Amino acid sequence: MLVDSFGRTIDYVRISVTDHCNLRCVYCMPADIKWLPHEEILRNEEIVRLVDVFVSLGIKKVRFTGGEPLLRKGFFDIVKQVRSNHKELEICITTNGVLLEQYIDKIQEFNVQKVNVSLDSLNPDTFAKITGVNAIHKVINGILKITSLEGVECKINAVIMESTLDELEELVRFATNIHAIRFIERMPLSNDPVPFVSADTLLQKLESLGTVQRKTTSDTHVAAMYRFLPRWDKRAVINVGIIPAVSHRFCSKCNRLRVTSDGMLRACLHDATEYNLKKILRGQLNNDIREVITNAVSHKKEGHSLMQCDDTAFNCSGMAMHSMSKIGG
Ligand code: SAM
Ligand code: SF4
């Protein structure tokens, strides 16, 4: 079992399988993004081997992310092999949903238990403005198909910006029949501050739309969870989460590691220290991969240091971070 020096059990790993994406979300992809050379990206068998190692160290849950994981050729060959090797492992995917519809059968066949779909706006024009692509109908169809599957939990992730705060109600309404919707504070991609809608503002907005009851027992490692009783439907109960990525911290509950698409292990999204697992997998380094992972866990920092700003409504924050699409959001 992996336990860090602050007593946190690490049993969850997020693996980015590609840095490429079919969308260009304004808050994620820098305009001057440079793709990694193909040979730097972990191969299928390397990802499968990595998961084997992680599971042998006590990892219980793996999430495939990116970039856009469904864009990777042969992505479901990886999922198939991982599932075949590890019947008990929780397998999850985070996707923008554009290609989801065509992989519904695979998701069911390989028992992918959780699918998080990112959707920031239901307005086709706003969606296209944020993502650069006119693809909202594909995303919505994908979500509807996924939610019709038994045994697959679907959550929506939405990064709310100043310009889309008024769309919160529509998004929450859309989530009525979905496991949960979670609103994420926008994180900056560089040291340049960006405006973001704070968790407190999101909560206030929700309170103006209905009754909000905190469910501390349902809090996840990253999100504060609420039972939301909308004023427009007395019988509806909607699970709403708020991920205070910038303004507050969930570091004390952090249980995760990350592997970038080029095989670098990170103990924290916001800690630039990387451990090169790819070189070990390719025999270019002689280190014991299990020892390297254990060492990374023992050096996992207590918390991150995103700056907090005094502006209460639309906070500003700055920090050094590369594109989420490269690290794997
Ligand atoms: N392409 C997939 C998707 O969009 O779901 C998976 C990768 S994406 C990097 C994972 C998550 O990171 C998405 O929910 C996205 O909204 C979030 N994300 C990306 N950049 C972000 C930022 N600057 N601040 C907060 N969340 C961000
Ligand atoms: Fe692509 Fe996801 Fe980043 Fe949007 S958030 S650009 S969909 S990787």
Short mmCIF file of C-alpha atoms and ligand atoms in Angstrom, two decimals:
data_model
loop_
_atom_site.label_atom_id
_atom_site.label_comp_id
_atom_site.label_asym_id
_atom_site.label_seq_id
_atom_site.Cartn_x
_atom_site.Cartn_y
_atom_site.Cartn_z
CA MET A 1 0.00 0.00 0.00
CA LEU A 2 1.24 3.52 -0.79
CA VAL A 3 1.10 5.91 2.16
CA ASP A 4 2.77 9.31 2.02
CA SER A 5 4.62 11.10 4.81
CA PHE A 6 1.41 12.91 5.85
CA GLY A 7 -0.47 9.64 6.36
CA ARG A 8 -2.51 9.86 3.16
CA THR A 9 -3.19 6.55 1.44
CA ILE A 10 -2.54 6.87 -2.28
CA ASP A 11 -4.81 4.50 -4.16
CA TYR A 12 -5.79 6.42 -7.29
CA VAL A 13 -3.81 7.19 -10.43
CA ARG A 14 -4.76 9.39 -13.36
CA ILE A 15 -3.05 8.49 -16.59
CA SER A 16 -3.00 10.84 -19.55
CA VAL A 17 -2.98 8.75 -22.72
CA THR A 18 -2.49 11.62 -25.19
CA ASP A 19 -1.75 15.32 -25.24
CA HIS A 20 -3.84 15.78 -28.39
CA CYS A 21 -7.38 17.02 -28.38
CA ASN A 22 -10.20 17.63 -30.83
CA LEU A 23 -11.29 20.74 -28.89
CA ARG A 24 -9.41 23.91 -27.98
CA CYS A 25 -10.93 25.01 -24.69
CA VAL A 26 -9.82 28.55 -23.93
CA TYR A 27 -8.80 27.73 -20.36
CA CYS A 28 -6.87 24.58 -21.25
CA MET A 29 -4.96 24.80 -24.50
CA PRO A 30 -2.43 27.62 -24.83
CA ALA A 31 -2.47 29.20 -28.31
CA ASP A 32 1.15 28.21 -28.91
CA ILE A 33 0.74 24.59 -27.80
CA LYS A 34 3.40 22.22 -29.08
CA TRP A 35 2.51 18.55 -29.40
CA LEU A 36 4.80 15.91 -28.04
CA PRO A 37 6.61 13.82 -30.66
CA HIS A 38 4.75 10.54 -31.21
CA GLU A 39 7.65 8.41 -29.95
CA GLU A 40 7.59 10.24 -26.60
CA ILE A 41 4.03 9.14 -25.87
CA LEU A 42 3.68 5.95 -23.84
CA ARG A 43 2.81 2.94 -25.97
CA ASN A 44 -0.20 0.71 -25.26
CA GLU A 45 1.87 -2.04 -23.66
CA GLU A 46 3.75 0.49 -21.52
CA ILE A 47 0.50 1.89 -20.14
CA VAL A 48 -0.78 -1.61 -19.42
CA ARG A 49 2.49 -2.50 -17.67
CA LEU A 50 2.33 0.70 -15.63
CA VAL A 51 -1.16 -0.11 -14.44
CA ASP A 52 0.06 -3.59 -13.43
CA VAL A 53 2.81 -1.98 -11.35
CA PHE A 54 0.45 0.52 -9.75
CA VAL A 55 -2.06 -2.18 -8.87
CA SER A 56 0.72 -4.26 -7.30
CA LEU A 57 1.43 -1.21 -5.10
CA GLY A 58 -2.18 -0.94 -3.94
CA ILE A 59 -3.76 1.38 -6.51
CA LYS A 60 -7.50 0.66 -6.64
CA LYS A 61 -8.71 3.16 -9.19
CA VAL A 62 -7.34 4.34 -12.52
CA ARG A 63 -8.68 7.20 -14.60
CA PHE A 64 -7.72 7.61 -18.23
CA THR A 65 -7.63 11.22 -19.30
CA GLY A 66 -5.72 13.50 -21.63
CA GLY A 67 -5.87 15.55 -23.86
CA GLU A 68 -8.82 13.67 -25.20
CA PRO A 69 -8.45 9.96 -24.41
CA LEU A 70 -11.06 8.83 -26.93
CA LEU A 71 -8.97 10.41 -29.69
CA ARG A 72 -6.12 7.96 -29.12
CA LYS A 73 -6.06 5.18 -31.71
CA GLY A 74 -6.48 1.83 -29.99
CA PHE A 75 -7.42 3.44 -26.68
CA PHE A 76 -9.93 0.69 -25.94
CA ASP A 77 -7.26 -1.96 -26.58
CA ILE A 78 -5.57 -0.53 -23.48
CA VAL A 79 -8.82 -0.56 -21.52
CA LYS A 80 -9.54 -4.13 -22.63
CA GLN A 81 -6.13 -5.39 -21.49
CA VAL A 82 -6.26 -3.49 -18.19
CA ARG A 83 -9.70 -4.91 -17.46
CA SER A 84 -8.57 -8.40 -18.39
CA ASN A 85 -5.58 -8.10 -16.01
CA HIS A 86 -7.51 -6.48 -13.15
CA LYS A 87 -11.11 -7.51 -12.63
CA GLU A 88 -11.45 -5.56 -9.37
CA LEU A 89 -9.85 -2.31 -10.51
CA GLU A 90 -12.13 0.70 -10.82
CA ILE A 91 -11.67 2.03 -14.36
CA CYS A 92 -12.78 5.58 -15.14
CA ILE A 93 -12.53 7.92 -18.12
CA THR A 94 -12.63 11.71 -18.33
CA THR A 95 -13.67 12.87 -21.79
CA ASN A 96 -14.99 15.90 -23.62
CA GLY A 97 -17.72 13.60 -24.93
CA VAL A 98 -17.40 14.44 -28.62
CA LEU A 99 -16.60 10.83 -29.58
CA LEU A 100 -18.44 9.18 -26.71
CA GLU A 101 -21.44 7.92 -28.69
CA GLN A 102 -19.34 5.65 -30.87
CA TYR A 103 -17.67 3.94 -27.91
CA ILE A 104 -20.70 3.23 -25.73
CA ASP A 105 -20.46 -0.54 -26.45
CA LYS A 106 -16.79 -0.68 -25.44
CA ILE A 107 -17.47 1.20 -22.22
CA GLN A 108 -20.07 -1.38 -21.30
CA GLU A 109 -18.08 -4.37 -22.55
CA PHE A 110 -14.95 -3.52 -20.53
CA ASN A 111 -16.88 -2.50 -17.46
CA VAL A 112 -15.74 1.11 -17.29
CA GLN A 113 -17.50 2.19 -14.12
CA LYS A 114 -17.26 5.98 -14.24
CA VAL A 115 -17.33 8.42 -17.13
CA ASN A 116 -16.87 12.13 -16.47
CA VAL A 117 -17.89 14.38 -19.34
CA SER A 118 -16.83 18.00 -19.56
CA LEU A 119 -19.58 20.36 -20.61
CA ASP A 120 -19.37 24.06 -19.79
CA SER A 121 -22.39 25.38 -21.66
CA LEU A 122 -25.57 24.07 -23.26
CA ASN A 123 -25.74 27.01 -25.60
CA PRO A 124 -24.32 25.89 -28.99
CA ASP A 125 -22.74 29.28 -29.71
CA THR A 126 -21.16 29.60 -26.27
CA PHE A 127 -19.97 26.01 -26.43
CA ALA A 128 -18.33 26.72 -29.80
CA LYS A 129 -16.77 29.91 -28.44
CA ILE A 130 -15.25 28.12 -25.45
CA THR A 131 -14.10 24.98 -27.27
CA GLY A 132 -13.51 26.32 -30.77
CA VAL A 133 -15.67 23.55 -32.26
CA ASN A 134 -19.36 23.27 -33.06
CA ALA A 135 -19.90 19.88 -31.45
CA ILE A 136 -22.36 20.30 -28.62
CA HIS A 137 -24.94 17.92 -30.09
CA LYS A 138 -22.44 15.09 -30.17
CA VAL A 139 -21.54 15.71 -26.53
CA ILE A 140 -25.17 15.78 -25.42
CA ASN A 141 -26.00 12.61 -27.37
CA GLY A 142 -23.00 10.91 -25.78
CA ILE A 143 -24.14 11.92 -22.30
CA LEU A 144 -27.68 10.68 -22.94
CA LYS A 145 -26.39 7.33 -24.19
CA ILE A 146 -24.03 6.89 -21.25
CA THR A 147 -26.73 7.69 -18.70
CA SER A 148 -28.94 5.02 -20.23
CA LEU A 149 -26.35 2.34 -19.40
CA GLU A 150 -26.70 0.39 -16.21
CA GLY A 151 -23.71 0.29 -13.91
CA VAL A 152 -21.98 3.34 -15.42
CA GLU A 153 -21.85 6.47 -13.32
CA CYS A 154 -21.80 9.67 -15.37
CA LYS A 155 -20.77 13.02 -13.96
CA ILE A 156 -20.63 16.33 -15.76
CA ASN A 157 -17.68 18.64 -15.12
CA ALA A 158 -18.19 22.31 -15.92
CA VAL A 159 -15.65 25.10 -15.68
CA ILE A 160 -17.76 28.16 -15.02
CA MET A 161 -16.48 31.51 -16.17
CA GLU A 162 -17.74 35.01 -15.59
CA SER A 163 -19.39 34.93 -19.00
CA THR A 164 -21.25 31.68 -18.30
CA LEU A 165 -22.31 32.17 -14.68
CA ASP A 166 -25.85 32.89 -15.85
CA GLU A 167 -26.00 29.44 -17.44
CA LEU A 168 -25.61 27.66 -14.12
CA GLU A 169 -29.35 27.05 -13.78
CA GLU A 170 -29.64 25.49 -17.22
CA LEU A 171 -26.69 23.19 -16.53
CA VAL A 172 -28.11 22.11 -13.18
CA ARG A 173 -31.50 21.43 -14.81
CA PHE A 174 -29.77 19.31 -17.45
CA ALA A 175 -28.12 17.28 -14.68
CA THR A 176 -31.44 16.21 -13.13
CA ASN A 177 -31.07 12.63 -14.41
CA ILE A 178 -27.31 12.43 -14.17
CA HIS A 179 -25.32 11.12 -11.22
CA ALA A 180 -23.81 14.55 -10.45
CA ILE A 181 -22.69 17.82 -11.89
CA ARG A 182 -19.53 19.45 -10.57
CA PHE A 183 -18.47 23.02 -11.07
CA ILE A 184 -14.74 23.63 -11.23
CA GLU A 185 -12.90 26.86 -10.53
CA ARG A 186 -10.82 27.85 -13.52
CA MET A 187 -7.11 27.45 -12.89
CA PRO A 188 -4.56 29.65 -14.65
CA LEU A 189 -2.17 28.05 -17.13
CA SER A 190 0.74 30.33 -16.46
CA ASN A 191 1.97 32.91 -14.01
CA ASP A 192 -0.40 35.40 -15.61
CA PRO A 193 -3.48 35.76 -13.45
CA VAL A 194 -6.82 34.87 -15.00
CA PRO A 195 -10.23 35.81 -13.64
CA PHE A 196 -12.14 32.87 -12.21
CA VAL A 197 -15.51 32.37 -10.58
CA SER A 198 -14.84 31.31 -7.02
CA ALA A 199 -16.44 28.39 -5.20
CA ASP A 200 -18.13 30.90 -2.88
CA THR A 201 -19.71 32.73 -5.81
CA LEU A 202 -20.89 29.42 -7.29
CA LEU A 203 -22.45 28.46 -3.98
CA GLN A 204 -24.23 31.81 -3.67
CA LYS A 205 -25.60 31.41 -7.18
CA LEU A 206 -26.86 27.91 -6.37
CA GLU A 207 -28.50 29.20 -3.19
CA SER A 208 -30.41 31.72 -5.28
CA LEU A 209 -31.83 28.82 -7.34
CA GLY A 210 -32.95 26.45 -4.60
CA THR A 211 -32.06 24.80 -1.30
CA VAL A 212 -28.48 23.68 -0.94
CA GLN A 213 -27.63 21.04 1.66
CA ARG A 214 -24.00 20.10 2.24
CA LYS A 215 -23.38 16.34 2.21
CA THR A 216 -20.04 16.12 3.95
CA THR A 217 -20.25 12.33 3.95
CA SER A 218 -20.43 12.40 0.14
CA ASP A 219 -17.53 14.78 -0.33
CA THR A 220 -14.99 13.35 -2.70
CA HIS A 221 -11.27 13.90 -2.53
CA VAL A 222 -11.61 17.03 -4.64
CA ALA A 223 -15.19 18.23 -4.44
CA ALA A 224 -17.52 19.55 -1.77
CA MET A 225 -20.82 17.77 -2.49
CA TYR A 226 -24.32 19.16 -2.03
CA ARG A 227 -27.91 17.95 -2.27
CA PHE A 228 -29.60 20.55 -4.37
CA LEU A 229 -33.38 20.94 -4.19
CA PRO A 230 -34.31 23.20 -7.10
CA ARG A 231 -37.09 25.69 -6.63
CA TRP A 232 -38.45 24.77 -10.08
CA ASP A 233 -39.21 21.14 -9.15
CA LYS A 234 -40.25 20.24 -5.61
CA ARG A 235 -39.51 16.53 -6.13
CA ALA A 236 -36.12 16.78 -7.77
CA VAL A 237 -32.87 16.18 -5.90
CA ILE A 238 -29.71 16.90 -7.85
CA ASN A 239 -26.18 16.06 -6.74
CA VAL A 240 -24.04 19.13 -7.19
CA GLY A 241 -20.35 19.37 -6.45
CA ILE A 242 -18.00 22.29 -6.27
CA ILE A 243 -14.31 21.77 -6.95
CA PRO A 244 -12.47 24.70 -5.40
CA ALA A 245 -9.37 24.06 -7.46
CA VAL A 246 -7.90 27.46 -6.68
CA SER A 247 -9.49 29.16 -3.71
CA HIS A 248 -9.67 26.37 -1.17
CA ARG A 249 -7.77 23.19 -0.88
CA PHE A 250 -8.61 19.56 -0.65
CA CYS A 251 -4.97 18.61 -0.38
CA SER A 252 -5.35 16.98 3.02
CA LYS A 253 -7.61 14.38 1.38
CA CYS A 254 -5.56 13.92 -1.77
CA ASN A 255 -5.20 10.25 -2.71
CA ARG A 256 -3.84 10.54 -6.25
CA LEU A 257 -0.86 10.35 -8.50
CA ARG A 258 -0.65 11.43 -12.14
CA VAL A 259 1.20 10.12 -15.13
CA THR A 260 1.62 12.45 -18.10
CA SER A 261 1.18 11.20 -21.65
CA ASP A 262 4.97 11.05 -22.03
CA GLY A 263 5.32 8.87 -18.98
CA MET A 264 6.32 11.33 -16.27
CA LEU A 265 5.01 10.63 -12.79
CA ARG A 266 3.77 13.62 -10.79
CA ALA A 267 2.77 13.38 -7.16
CA CYS A 268 0.71 16.60 -7.47
CA LEU A 269 -0.79 18.52 -10.39
CA HIS A 270 0.83 21.68 -9.07
CA ASP A 271 4.24 20.28 -8.24
CA ALA A 272 6.53 20.35 -11.27
CA THR A 273 8.73 17.56 -9.88
CA GLU A 274 8.55 14.70 -12.35
CA TYR A 275 9.85 11.14 -12.20
CA ASN A 276 10.67 9.60 -15.55
CA LEU A 277 8.86 6.25 -15.65
CA LYS A 278 9.08 5.97 -19.43
CA LYS A 279 12.87 5.63 -19.36
CA ILE A 280 12.56 2.81 -16.85
CA LEU A 281 9.84 1.09 -18.90
CA ARG A 282 12.06 1.38 -22.00
CA GLY A 283 15.15 0.06 -20.24
CA GLN A 284 17.00 3.39 -20.55
CA LEU A 285 17.23 3.70 -16.76
CA ASN A 286 17.99 0.86 -14.41
CA ASN A 287 15.96 2.06 -11.45
CA ASP A 288 13.34 -0.16 -9.86
CA ILE A 289 10.03 1.32 -11.01
CA ARG A 290 8.24 0.36 -7.78
CA GLU A 291 10.92 2.11 -5.72
CA VAL A 292 10.66 5.26 -7.86
CA ILE A 293 6.90 5.38 -7.36
CA THR A 294 7.20 4.74 -3.62
CA ASN A 295 9.85 7.47 -3.40
CA ALA A 296 7.60 9.94 -5.30
CA VAL A 297 4.80 9.20 -2.84
CA SER A 298 7.07 9.74 0.15
CA HIS A 299 8.01 13.15 -1.28
CA LYS A 300 4.42 14.16 -2.04
CA LYS A 301 3.97 17.63 -0.63
CA GLU A 302 1.42 18.44 2.02
CA GLY A 303 -0.41 20.93 -0.18
CA HIS A 304 -0.21 23.09 -3.24
CA SER A 305 0.42 26.81 -3.27
CA LEU A 306 -2.04 28.35 -5.67
CA MET A 307 -2.31 31.95 -4.64
CA GLN A 308 -5.48 33.26 -3.19
CA CYS A 309 -6.72 36.64 -4.30
CA ASP A 310 -8.74 39.13 -2.27
CA ASP A 311 -11.33 39.79 -4.94
CA THR A 312 -14.36 37.92 -3.59
CA ALA A 313 -16.51 37.71 -6.72
CA PHE A 314 -14.20 37.01 -9.64
CA ASN A 315 -10.92 36.08 -8.11
CA CYS A 316 -7.60 36.27 -9.82
CA SER A 317 -4.89 33.80 -9.33
CA GLY A 318 -1.55 33.06 -10.84
CA MET A 319 0.77 30.11 -10.78
CA ALA A 320 3.16 28.28 -12.98
CA MET A 321 1.43 25.42 -14.68
CA HIS A 322 1.60 23.84 -18.08
CA SER A 323 -1.43 22.97 -20.12
CA MET A 324 -3.83 20.61 -18.36
CA SER A 325 -4.05 18.71 -21.62
CA LYS A 326 -0.38 17.75 -21.33
CA ILE A 327 -0.36 16.85 -17.66
CA GLY A 328 -3.78 15.25 -17.77
CA GLY A 329 -6.58 17.08 -16.06
N1 SAM B 1 -10.41 16.21 -22.67
C1 SAM B 1 -11.01 15.66 -21.53
C2 SAM B 1 -12.05 16.59 -20.93
O1 SAM B 1 -12.12 17.75 -21.35
O2 SAM B 1 -12.77 16.14 -20.07
C3 SAM B 1 -10.03 15.23 -20.46
C4 SAM B 1 -8.87 16.13 -20.17
S1 SAM B 1 -9.30 17.72 -19.48
C5 SAM B 1 -7.71 18.41 -19.27
C6 SAM B 1 -9.85 17.25 -17.86
C7 SAM B 1 -10.60 18.31 -17.10
O3 SAM B 1 -9.73 19.38 -16.86
C8 SAM B 1 -11.82 18.87 -17.83
O4 SAM B 1 -12.96 18.70 -17.02
C9 SAM B 1 -11.49 20.32 -17.99
O5 SAM B 1 -12.63 21.13 -17.88
C10 SAM B 1 -10.52 20.56 -16.86
N2 SAM B 1 -9.65 21.70 -17.08
C11 SAM B 1 -8.82 21.93 -18.12
N3 SAM B 1 -8.18 23.11 -17.96
C12 SAM B 1 -8.62 23.64 -16.79
C13 SAM B 1 -8.35 24.83 -16.08
N4 SAM B 1 -7.51 25.72 -16.54
N5 SAM B 1 -8.98 25.03 -14.91
C14 SAM B 1 -9.86 24.11 -14.42
N6 SAM B 1 -10.16 22.98 -15.04
C15 SAM B 1 -9.56 22.73 -16.22
FE1 SF4 B 2 -9.37 19.28 -24.79
FE2 SF4 B 2 -10.32 18.61 -22.41
FE3 SF4 B 2 -8.49 20.55 -22.67
FE4 SF4 B 2 -10.93 21.00 -23.57
S1 SF4 B 2 -10.36 20.61 -21.43
S2 SF4 B 2 -9.02 21.42 -24.66
S3 SF4 B 2 -11.51 19.02 -24.26
S4 SF4 B 2 -8.19 18.44 -23.09
#
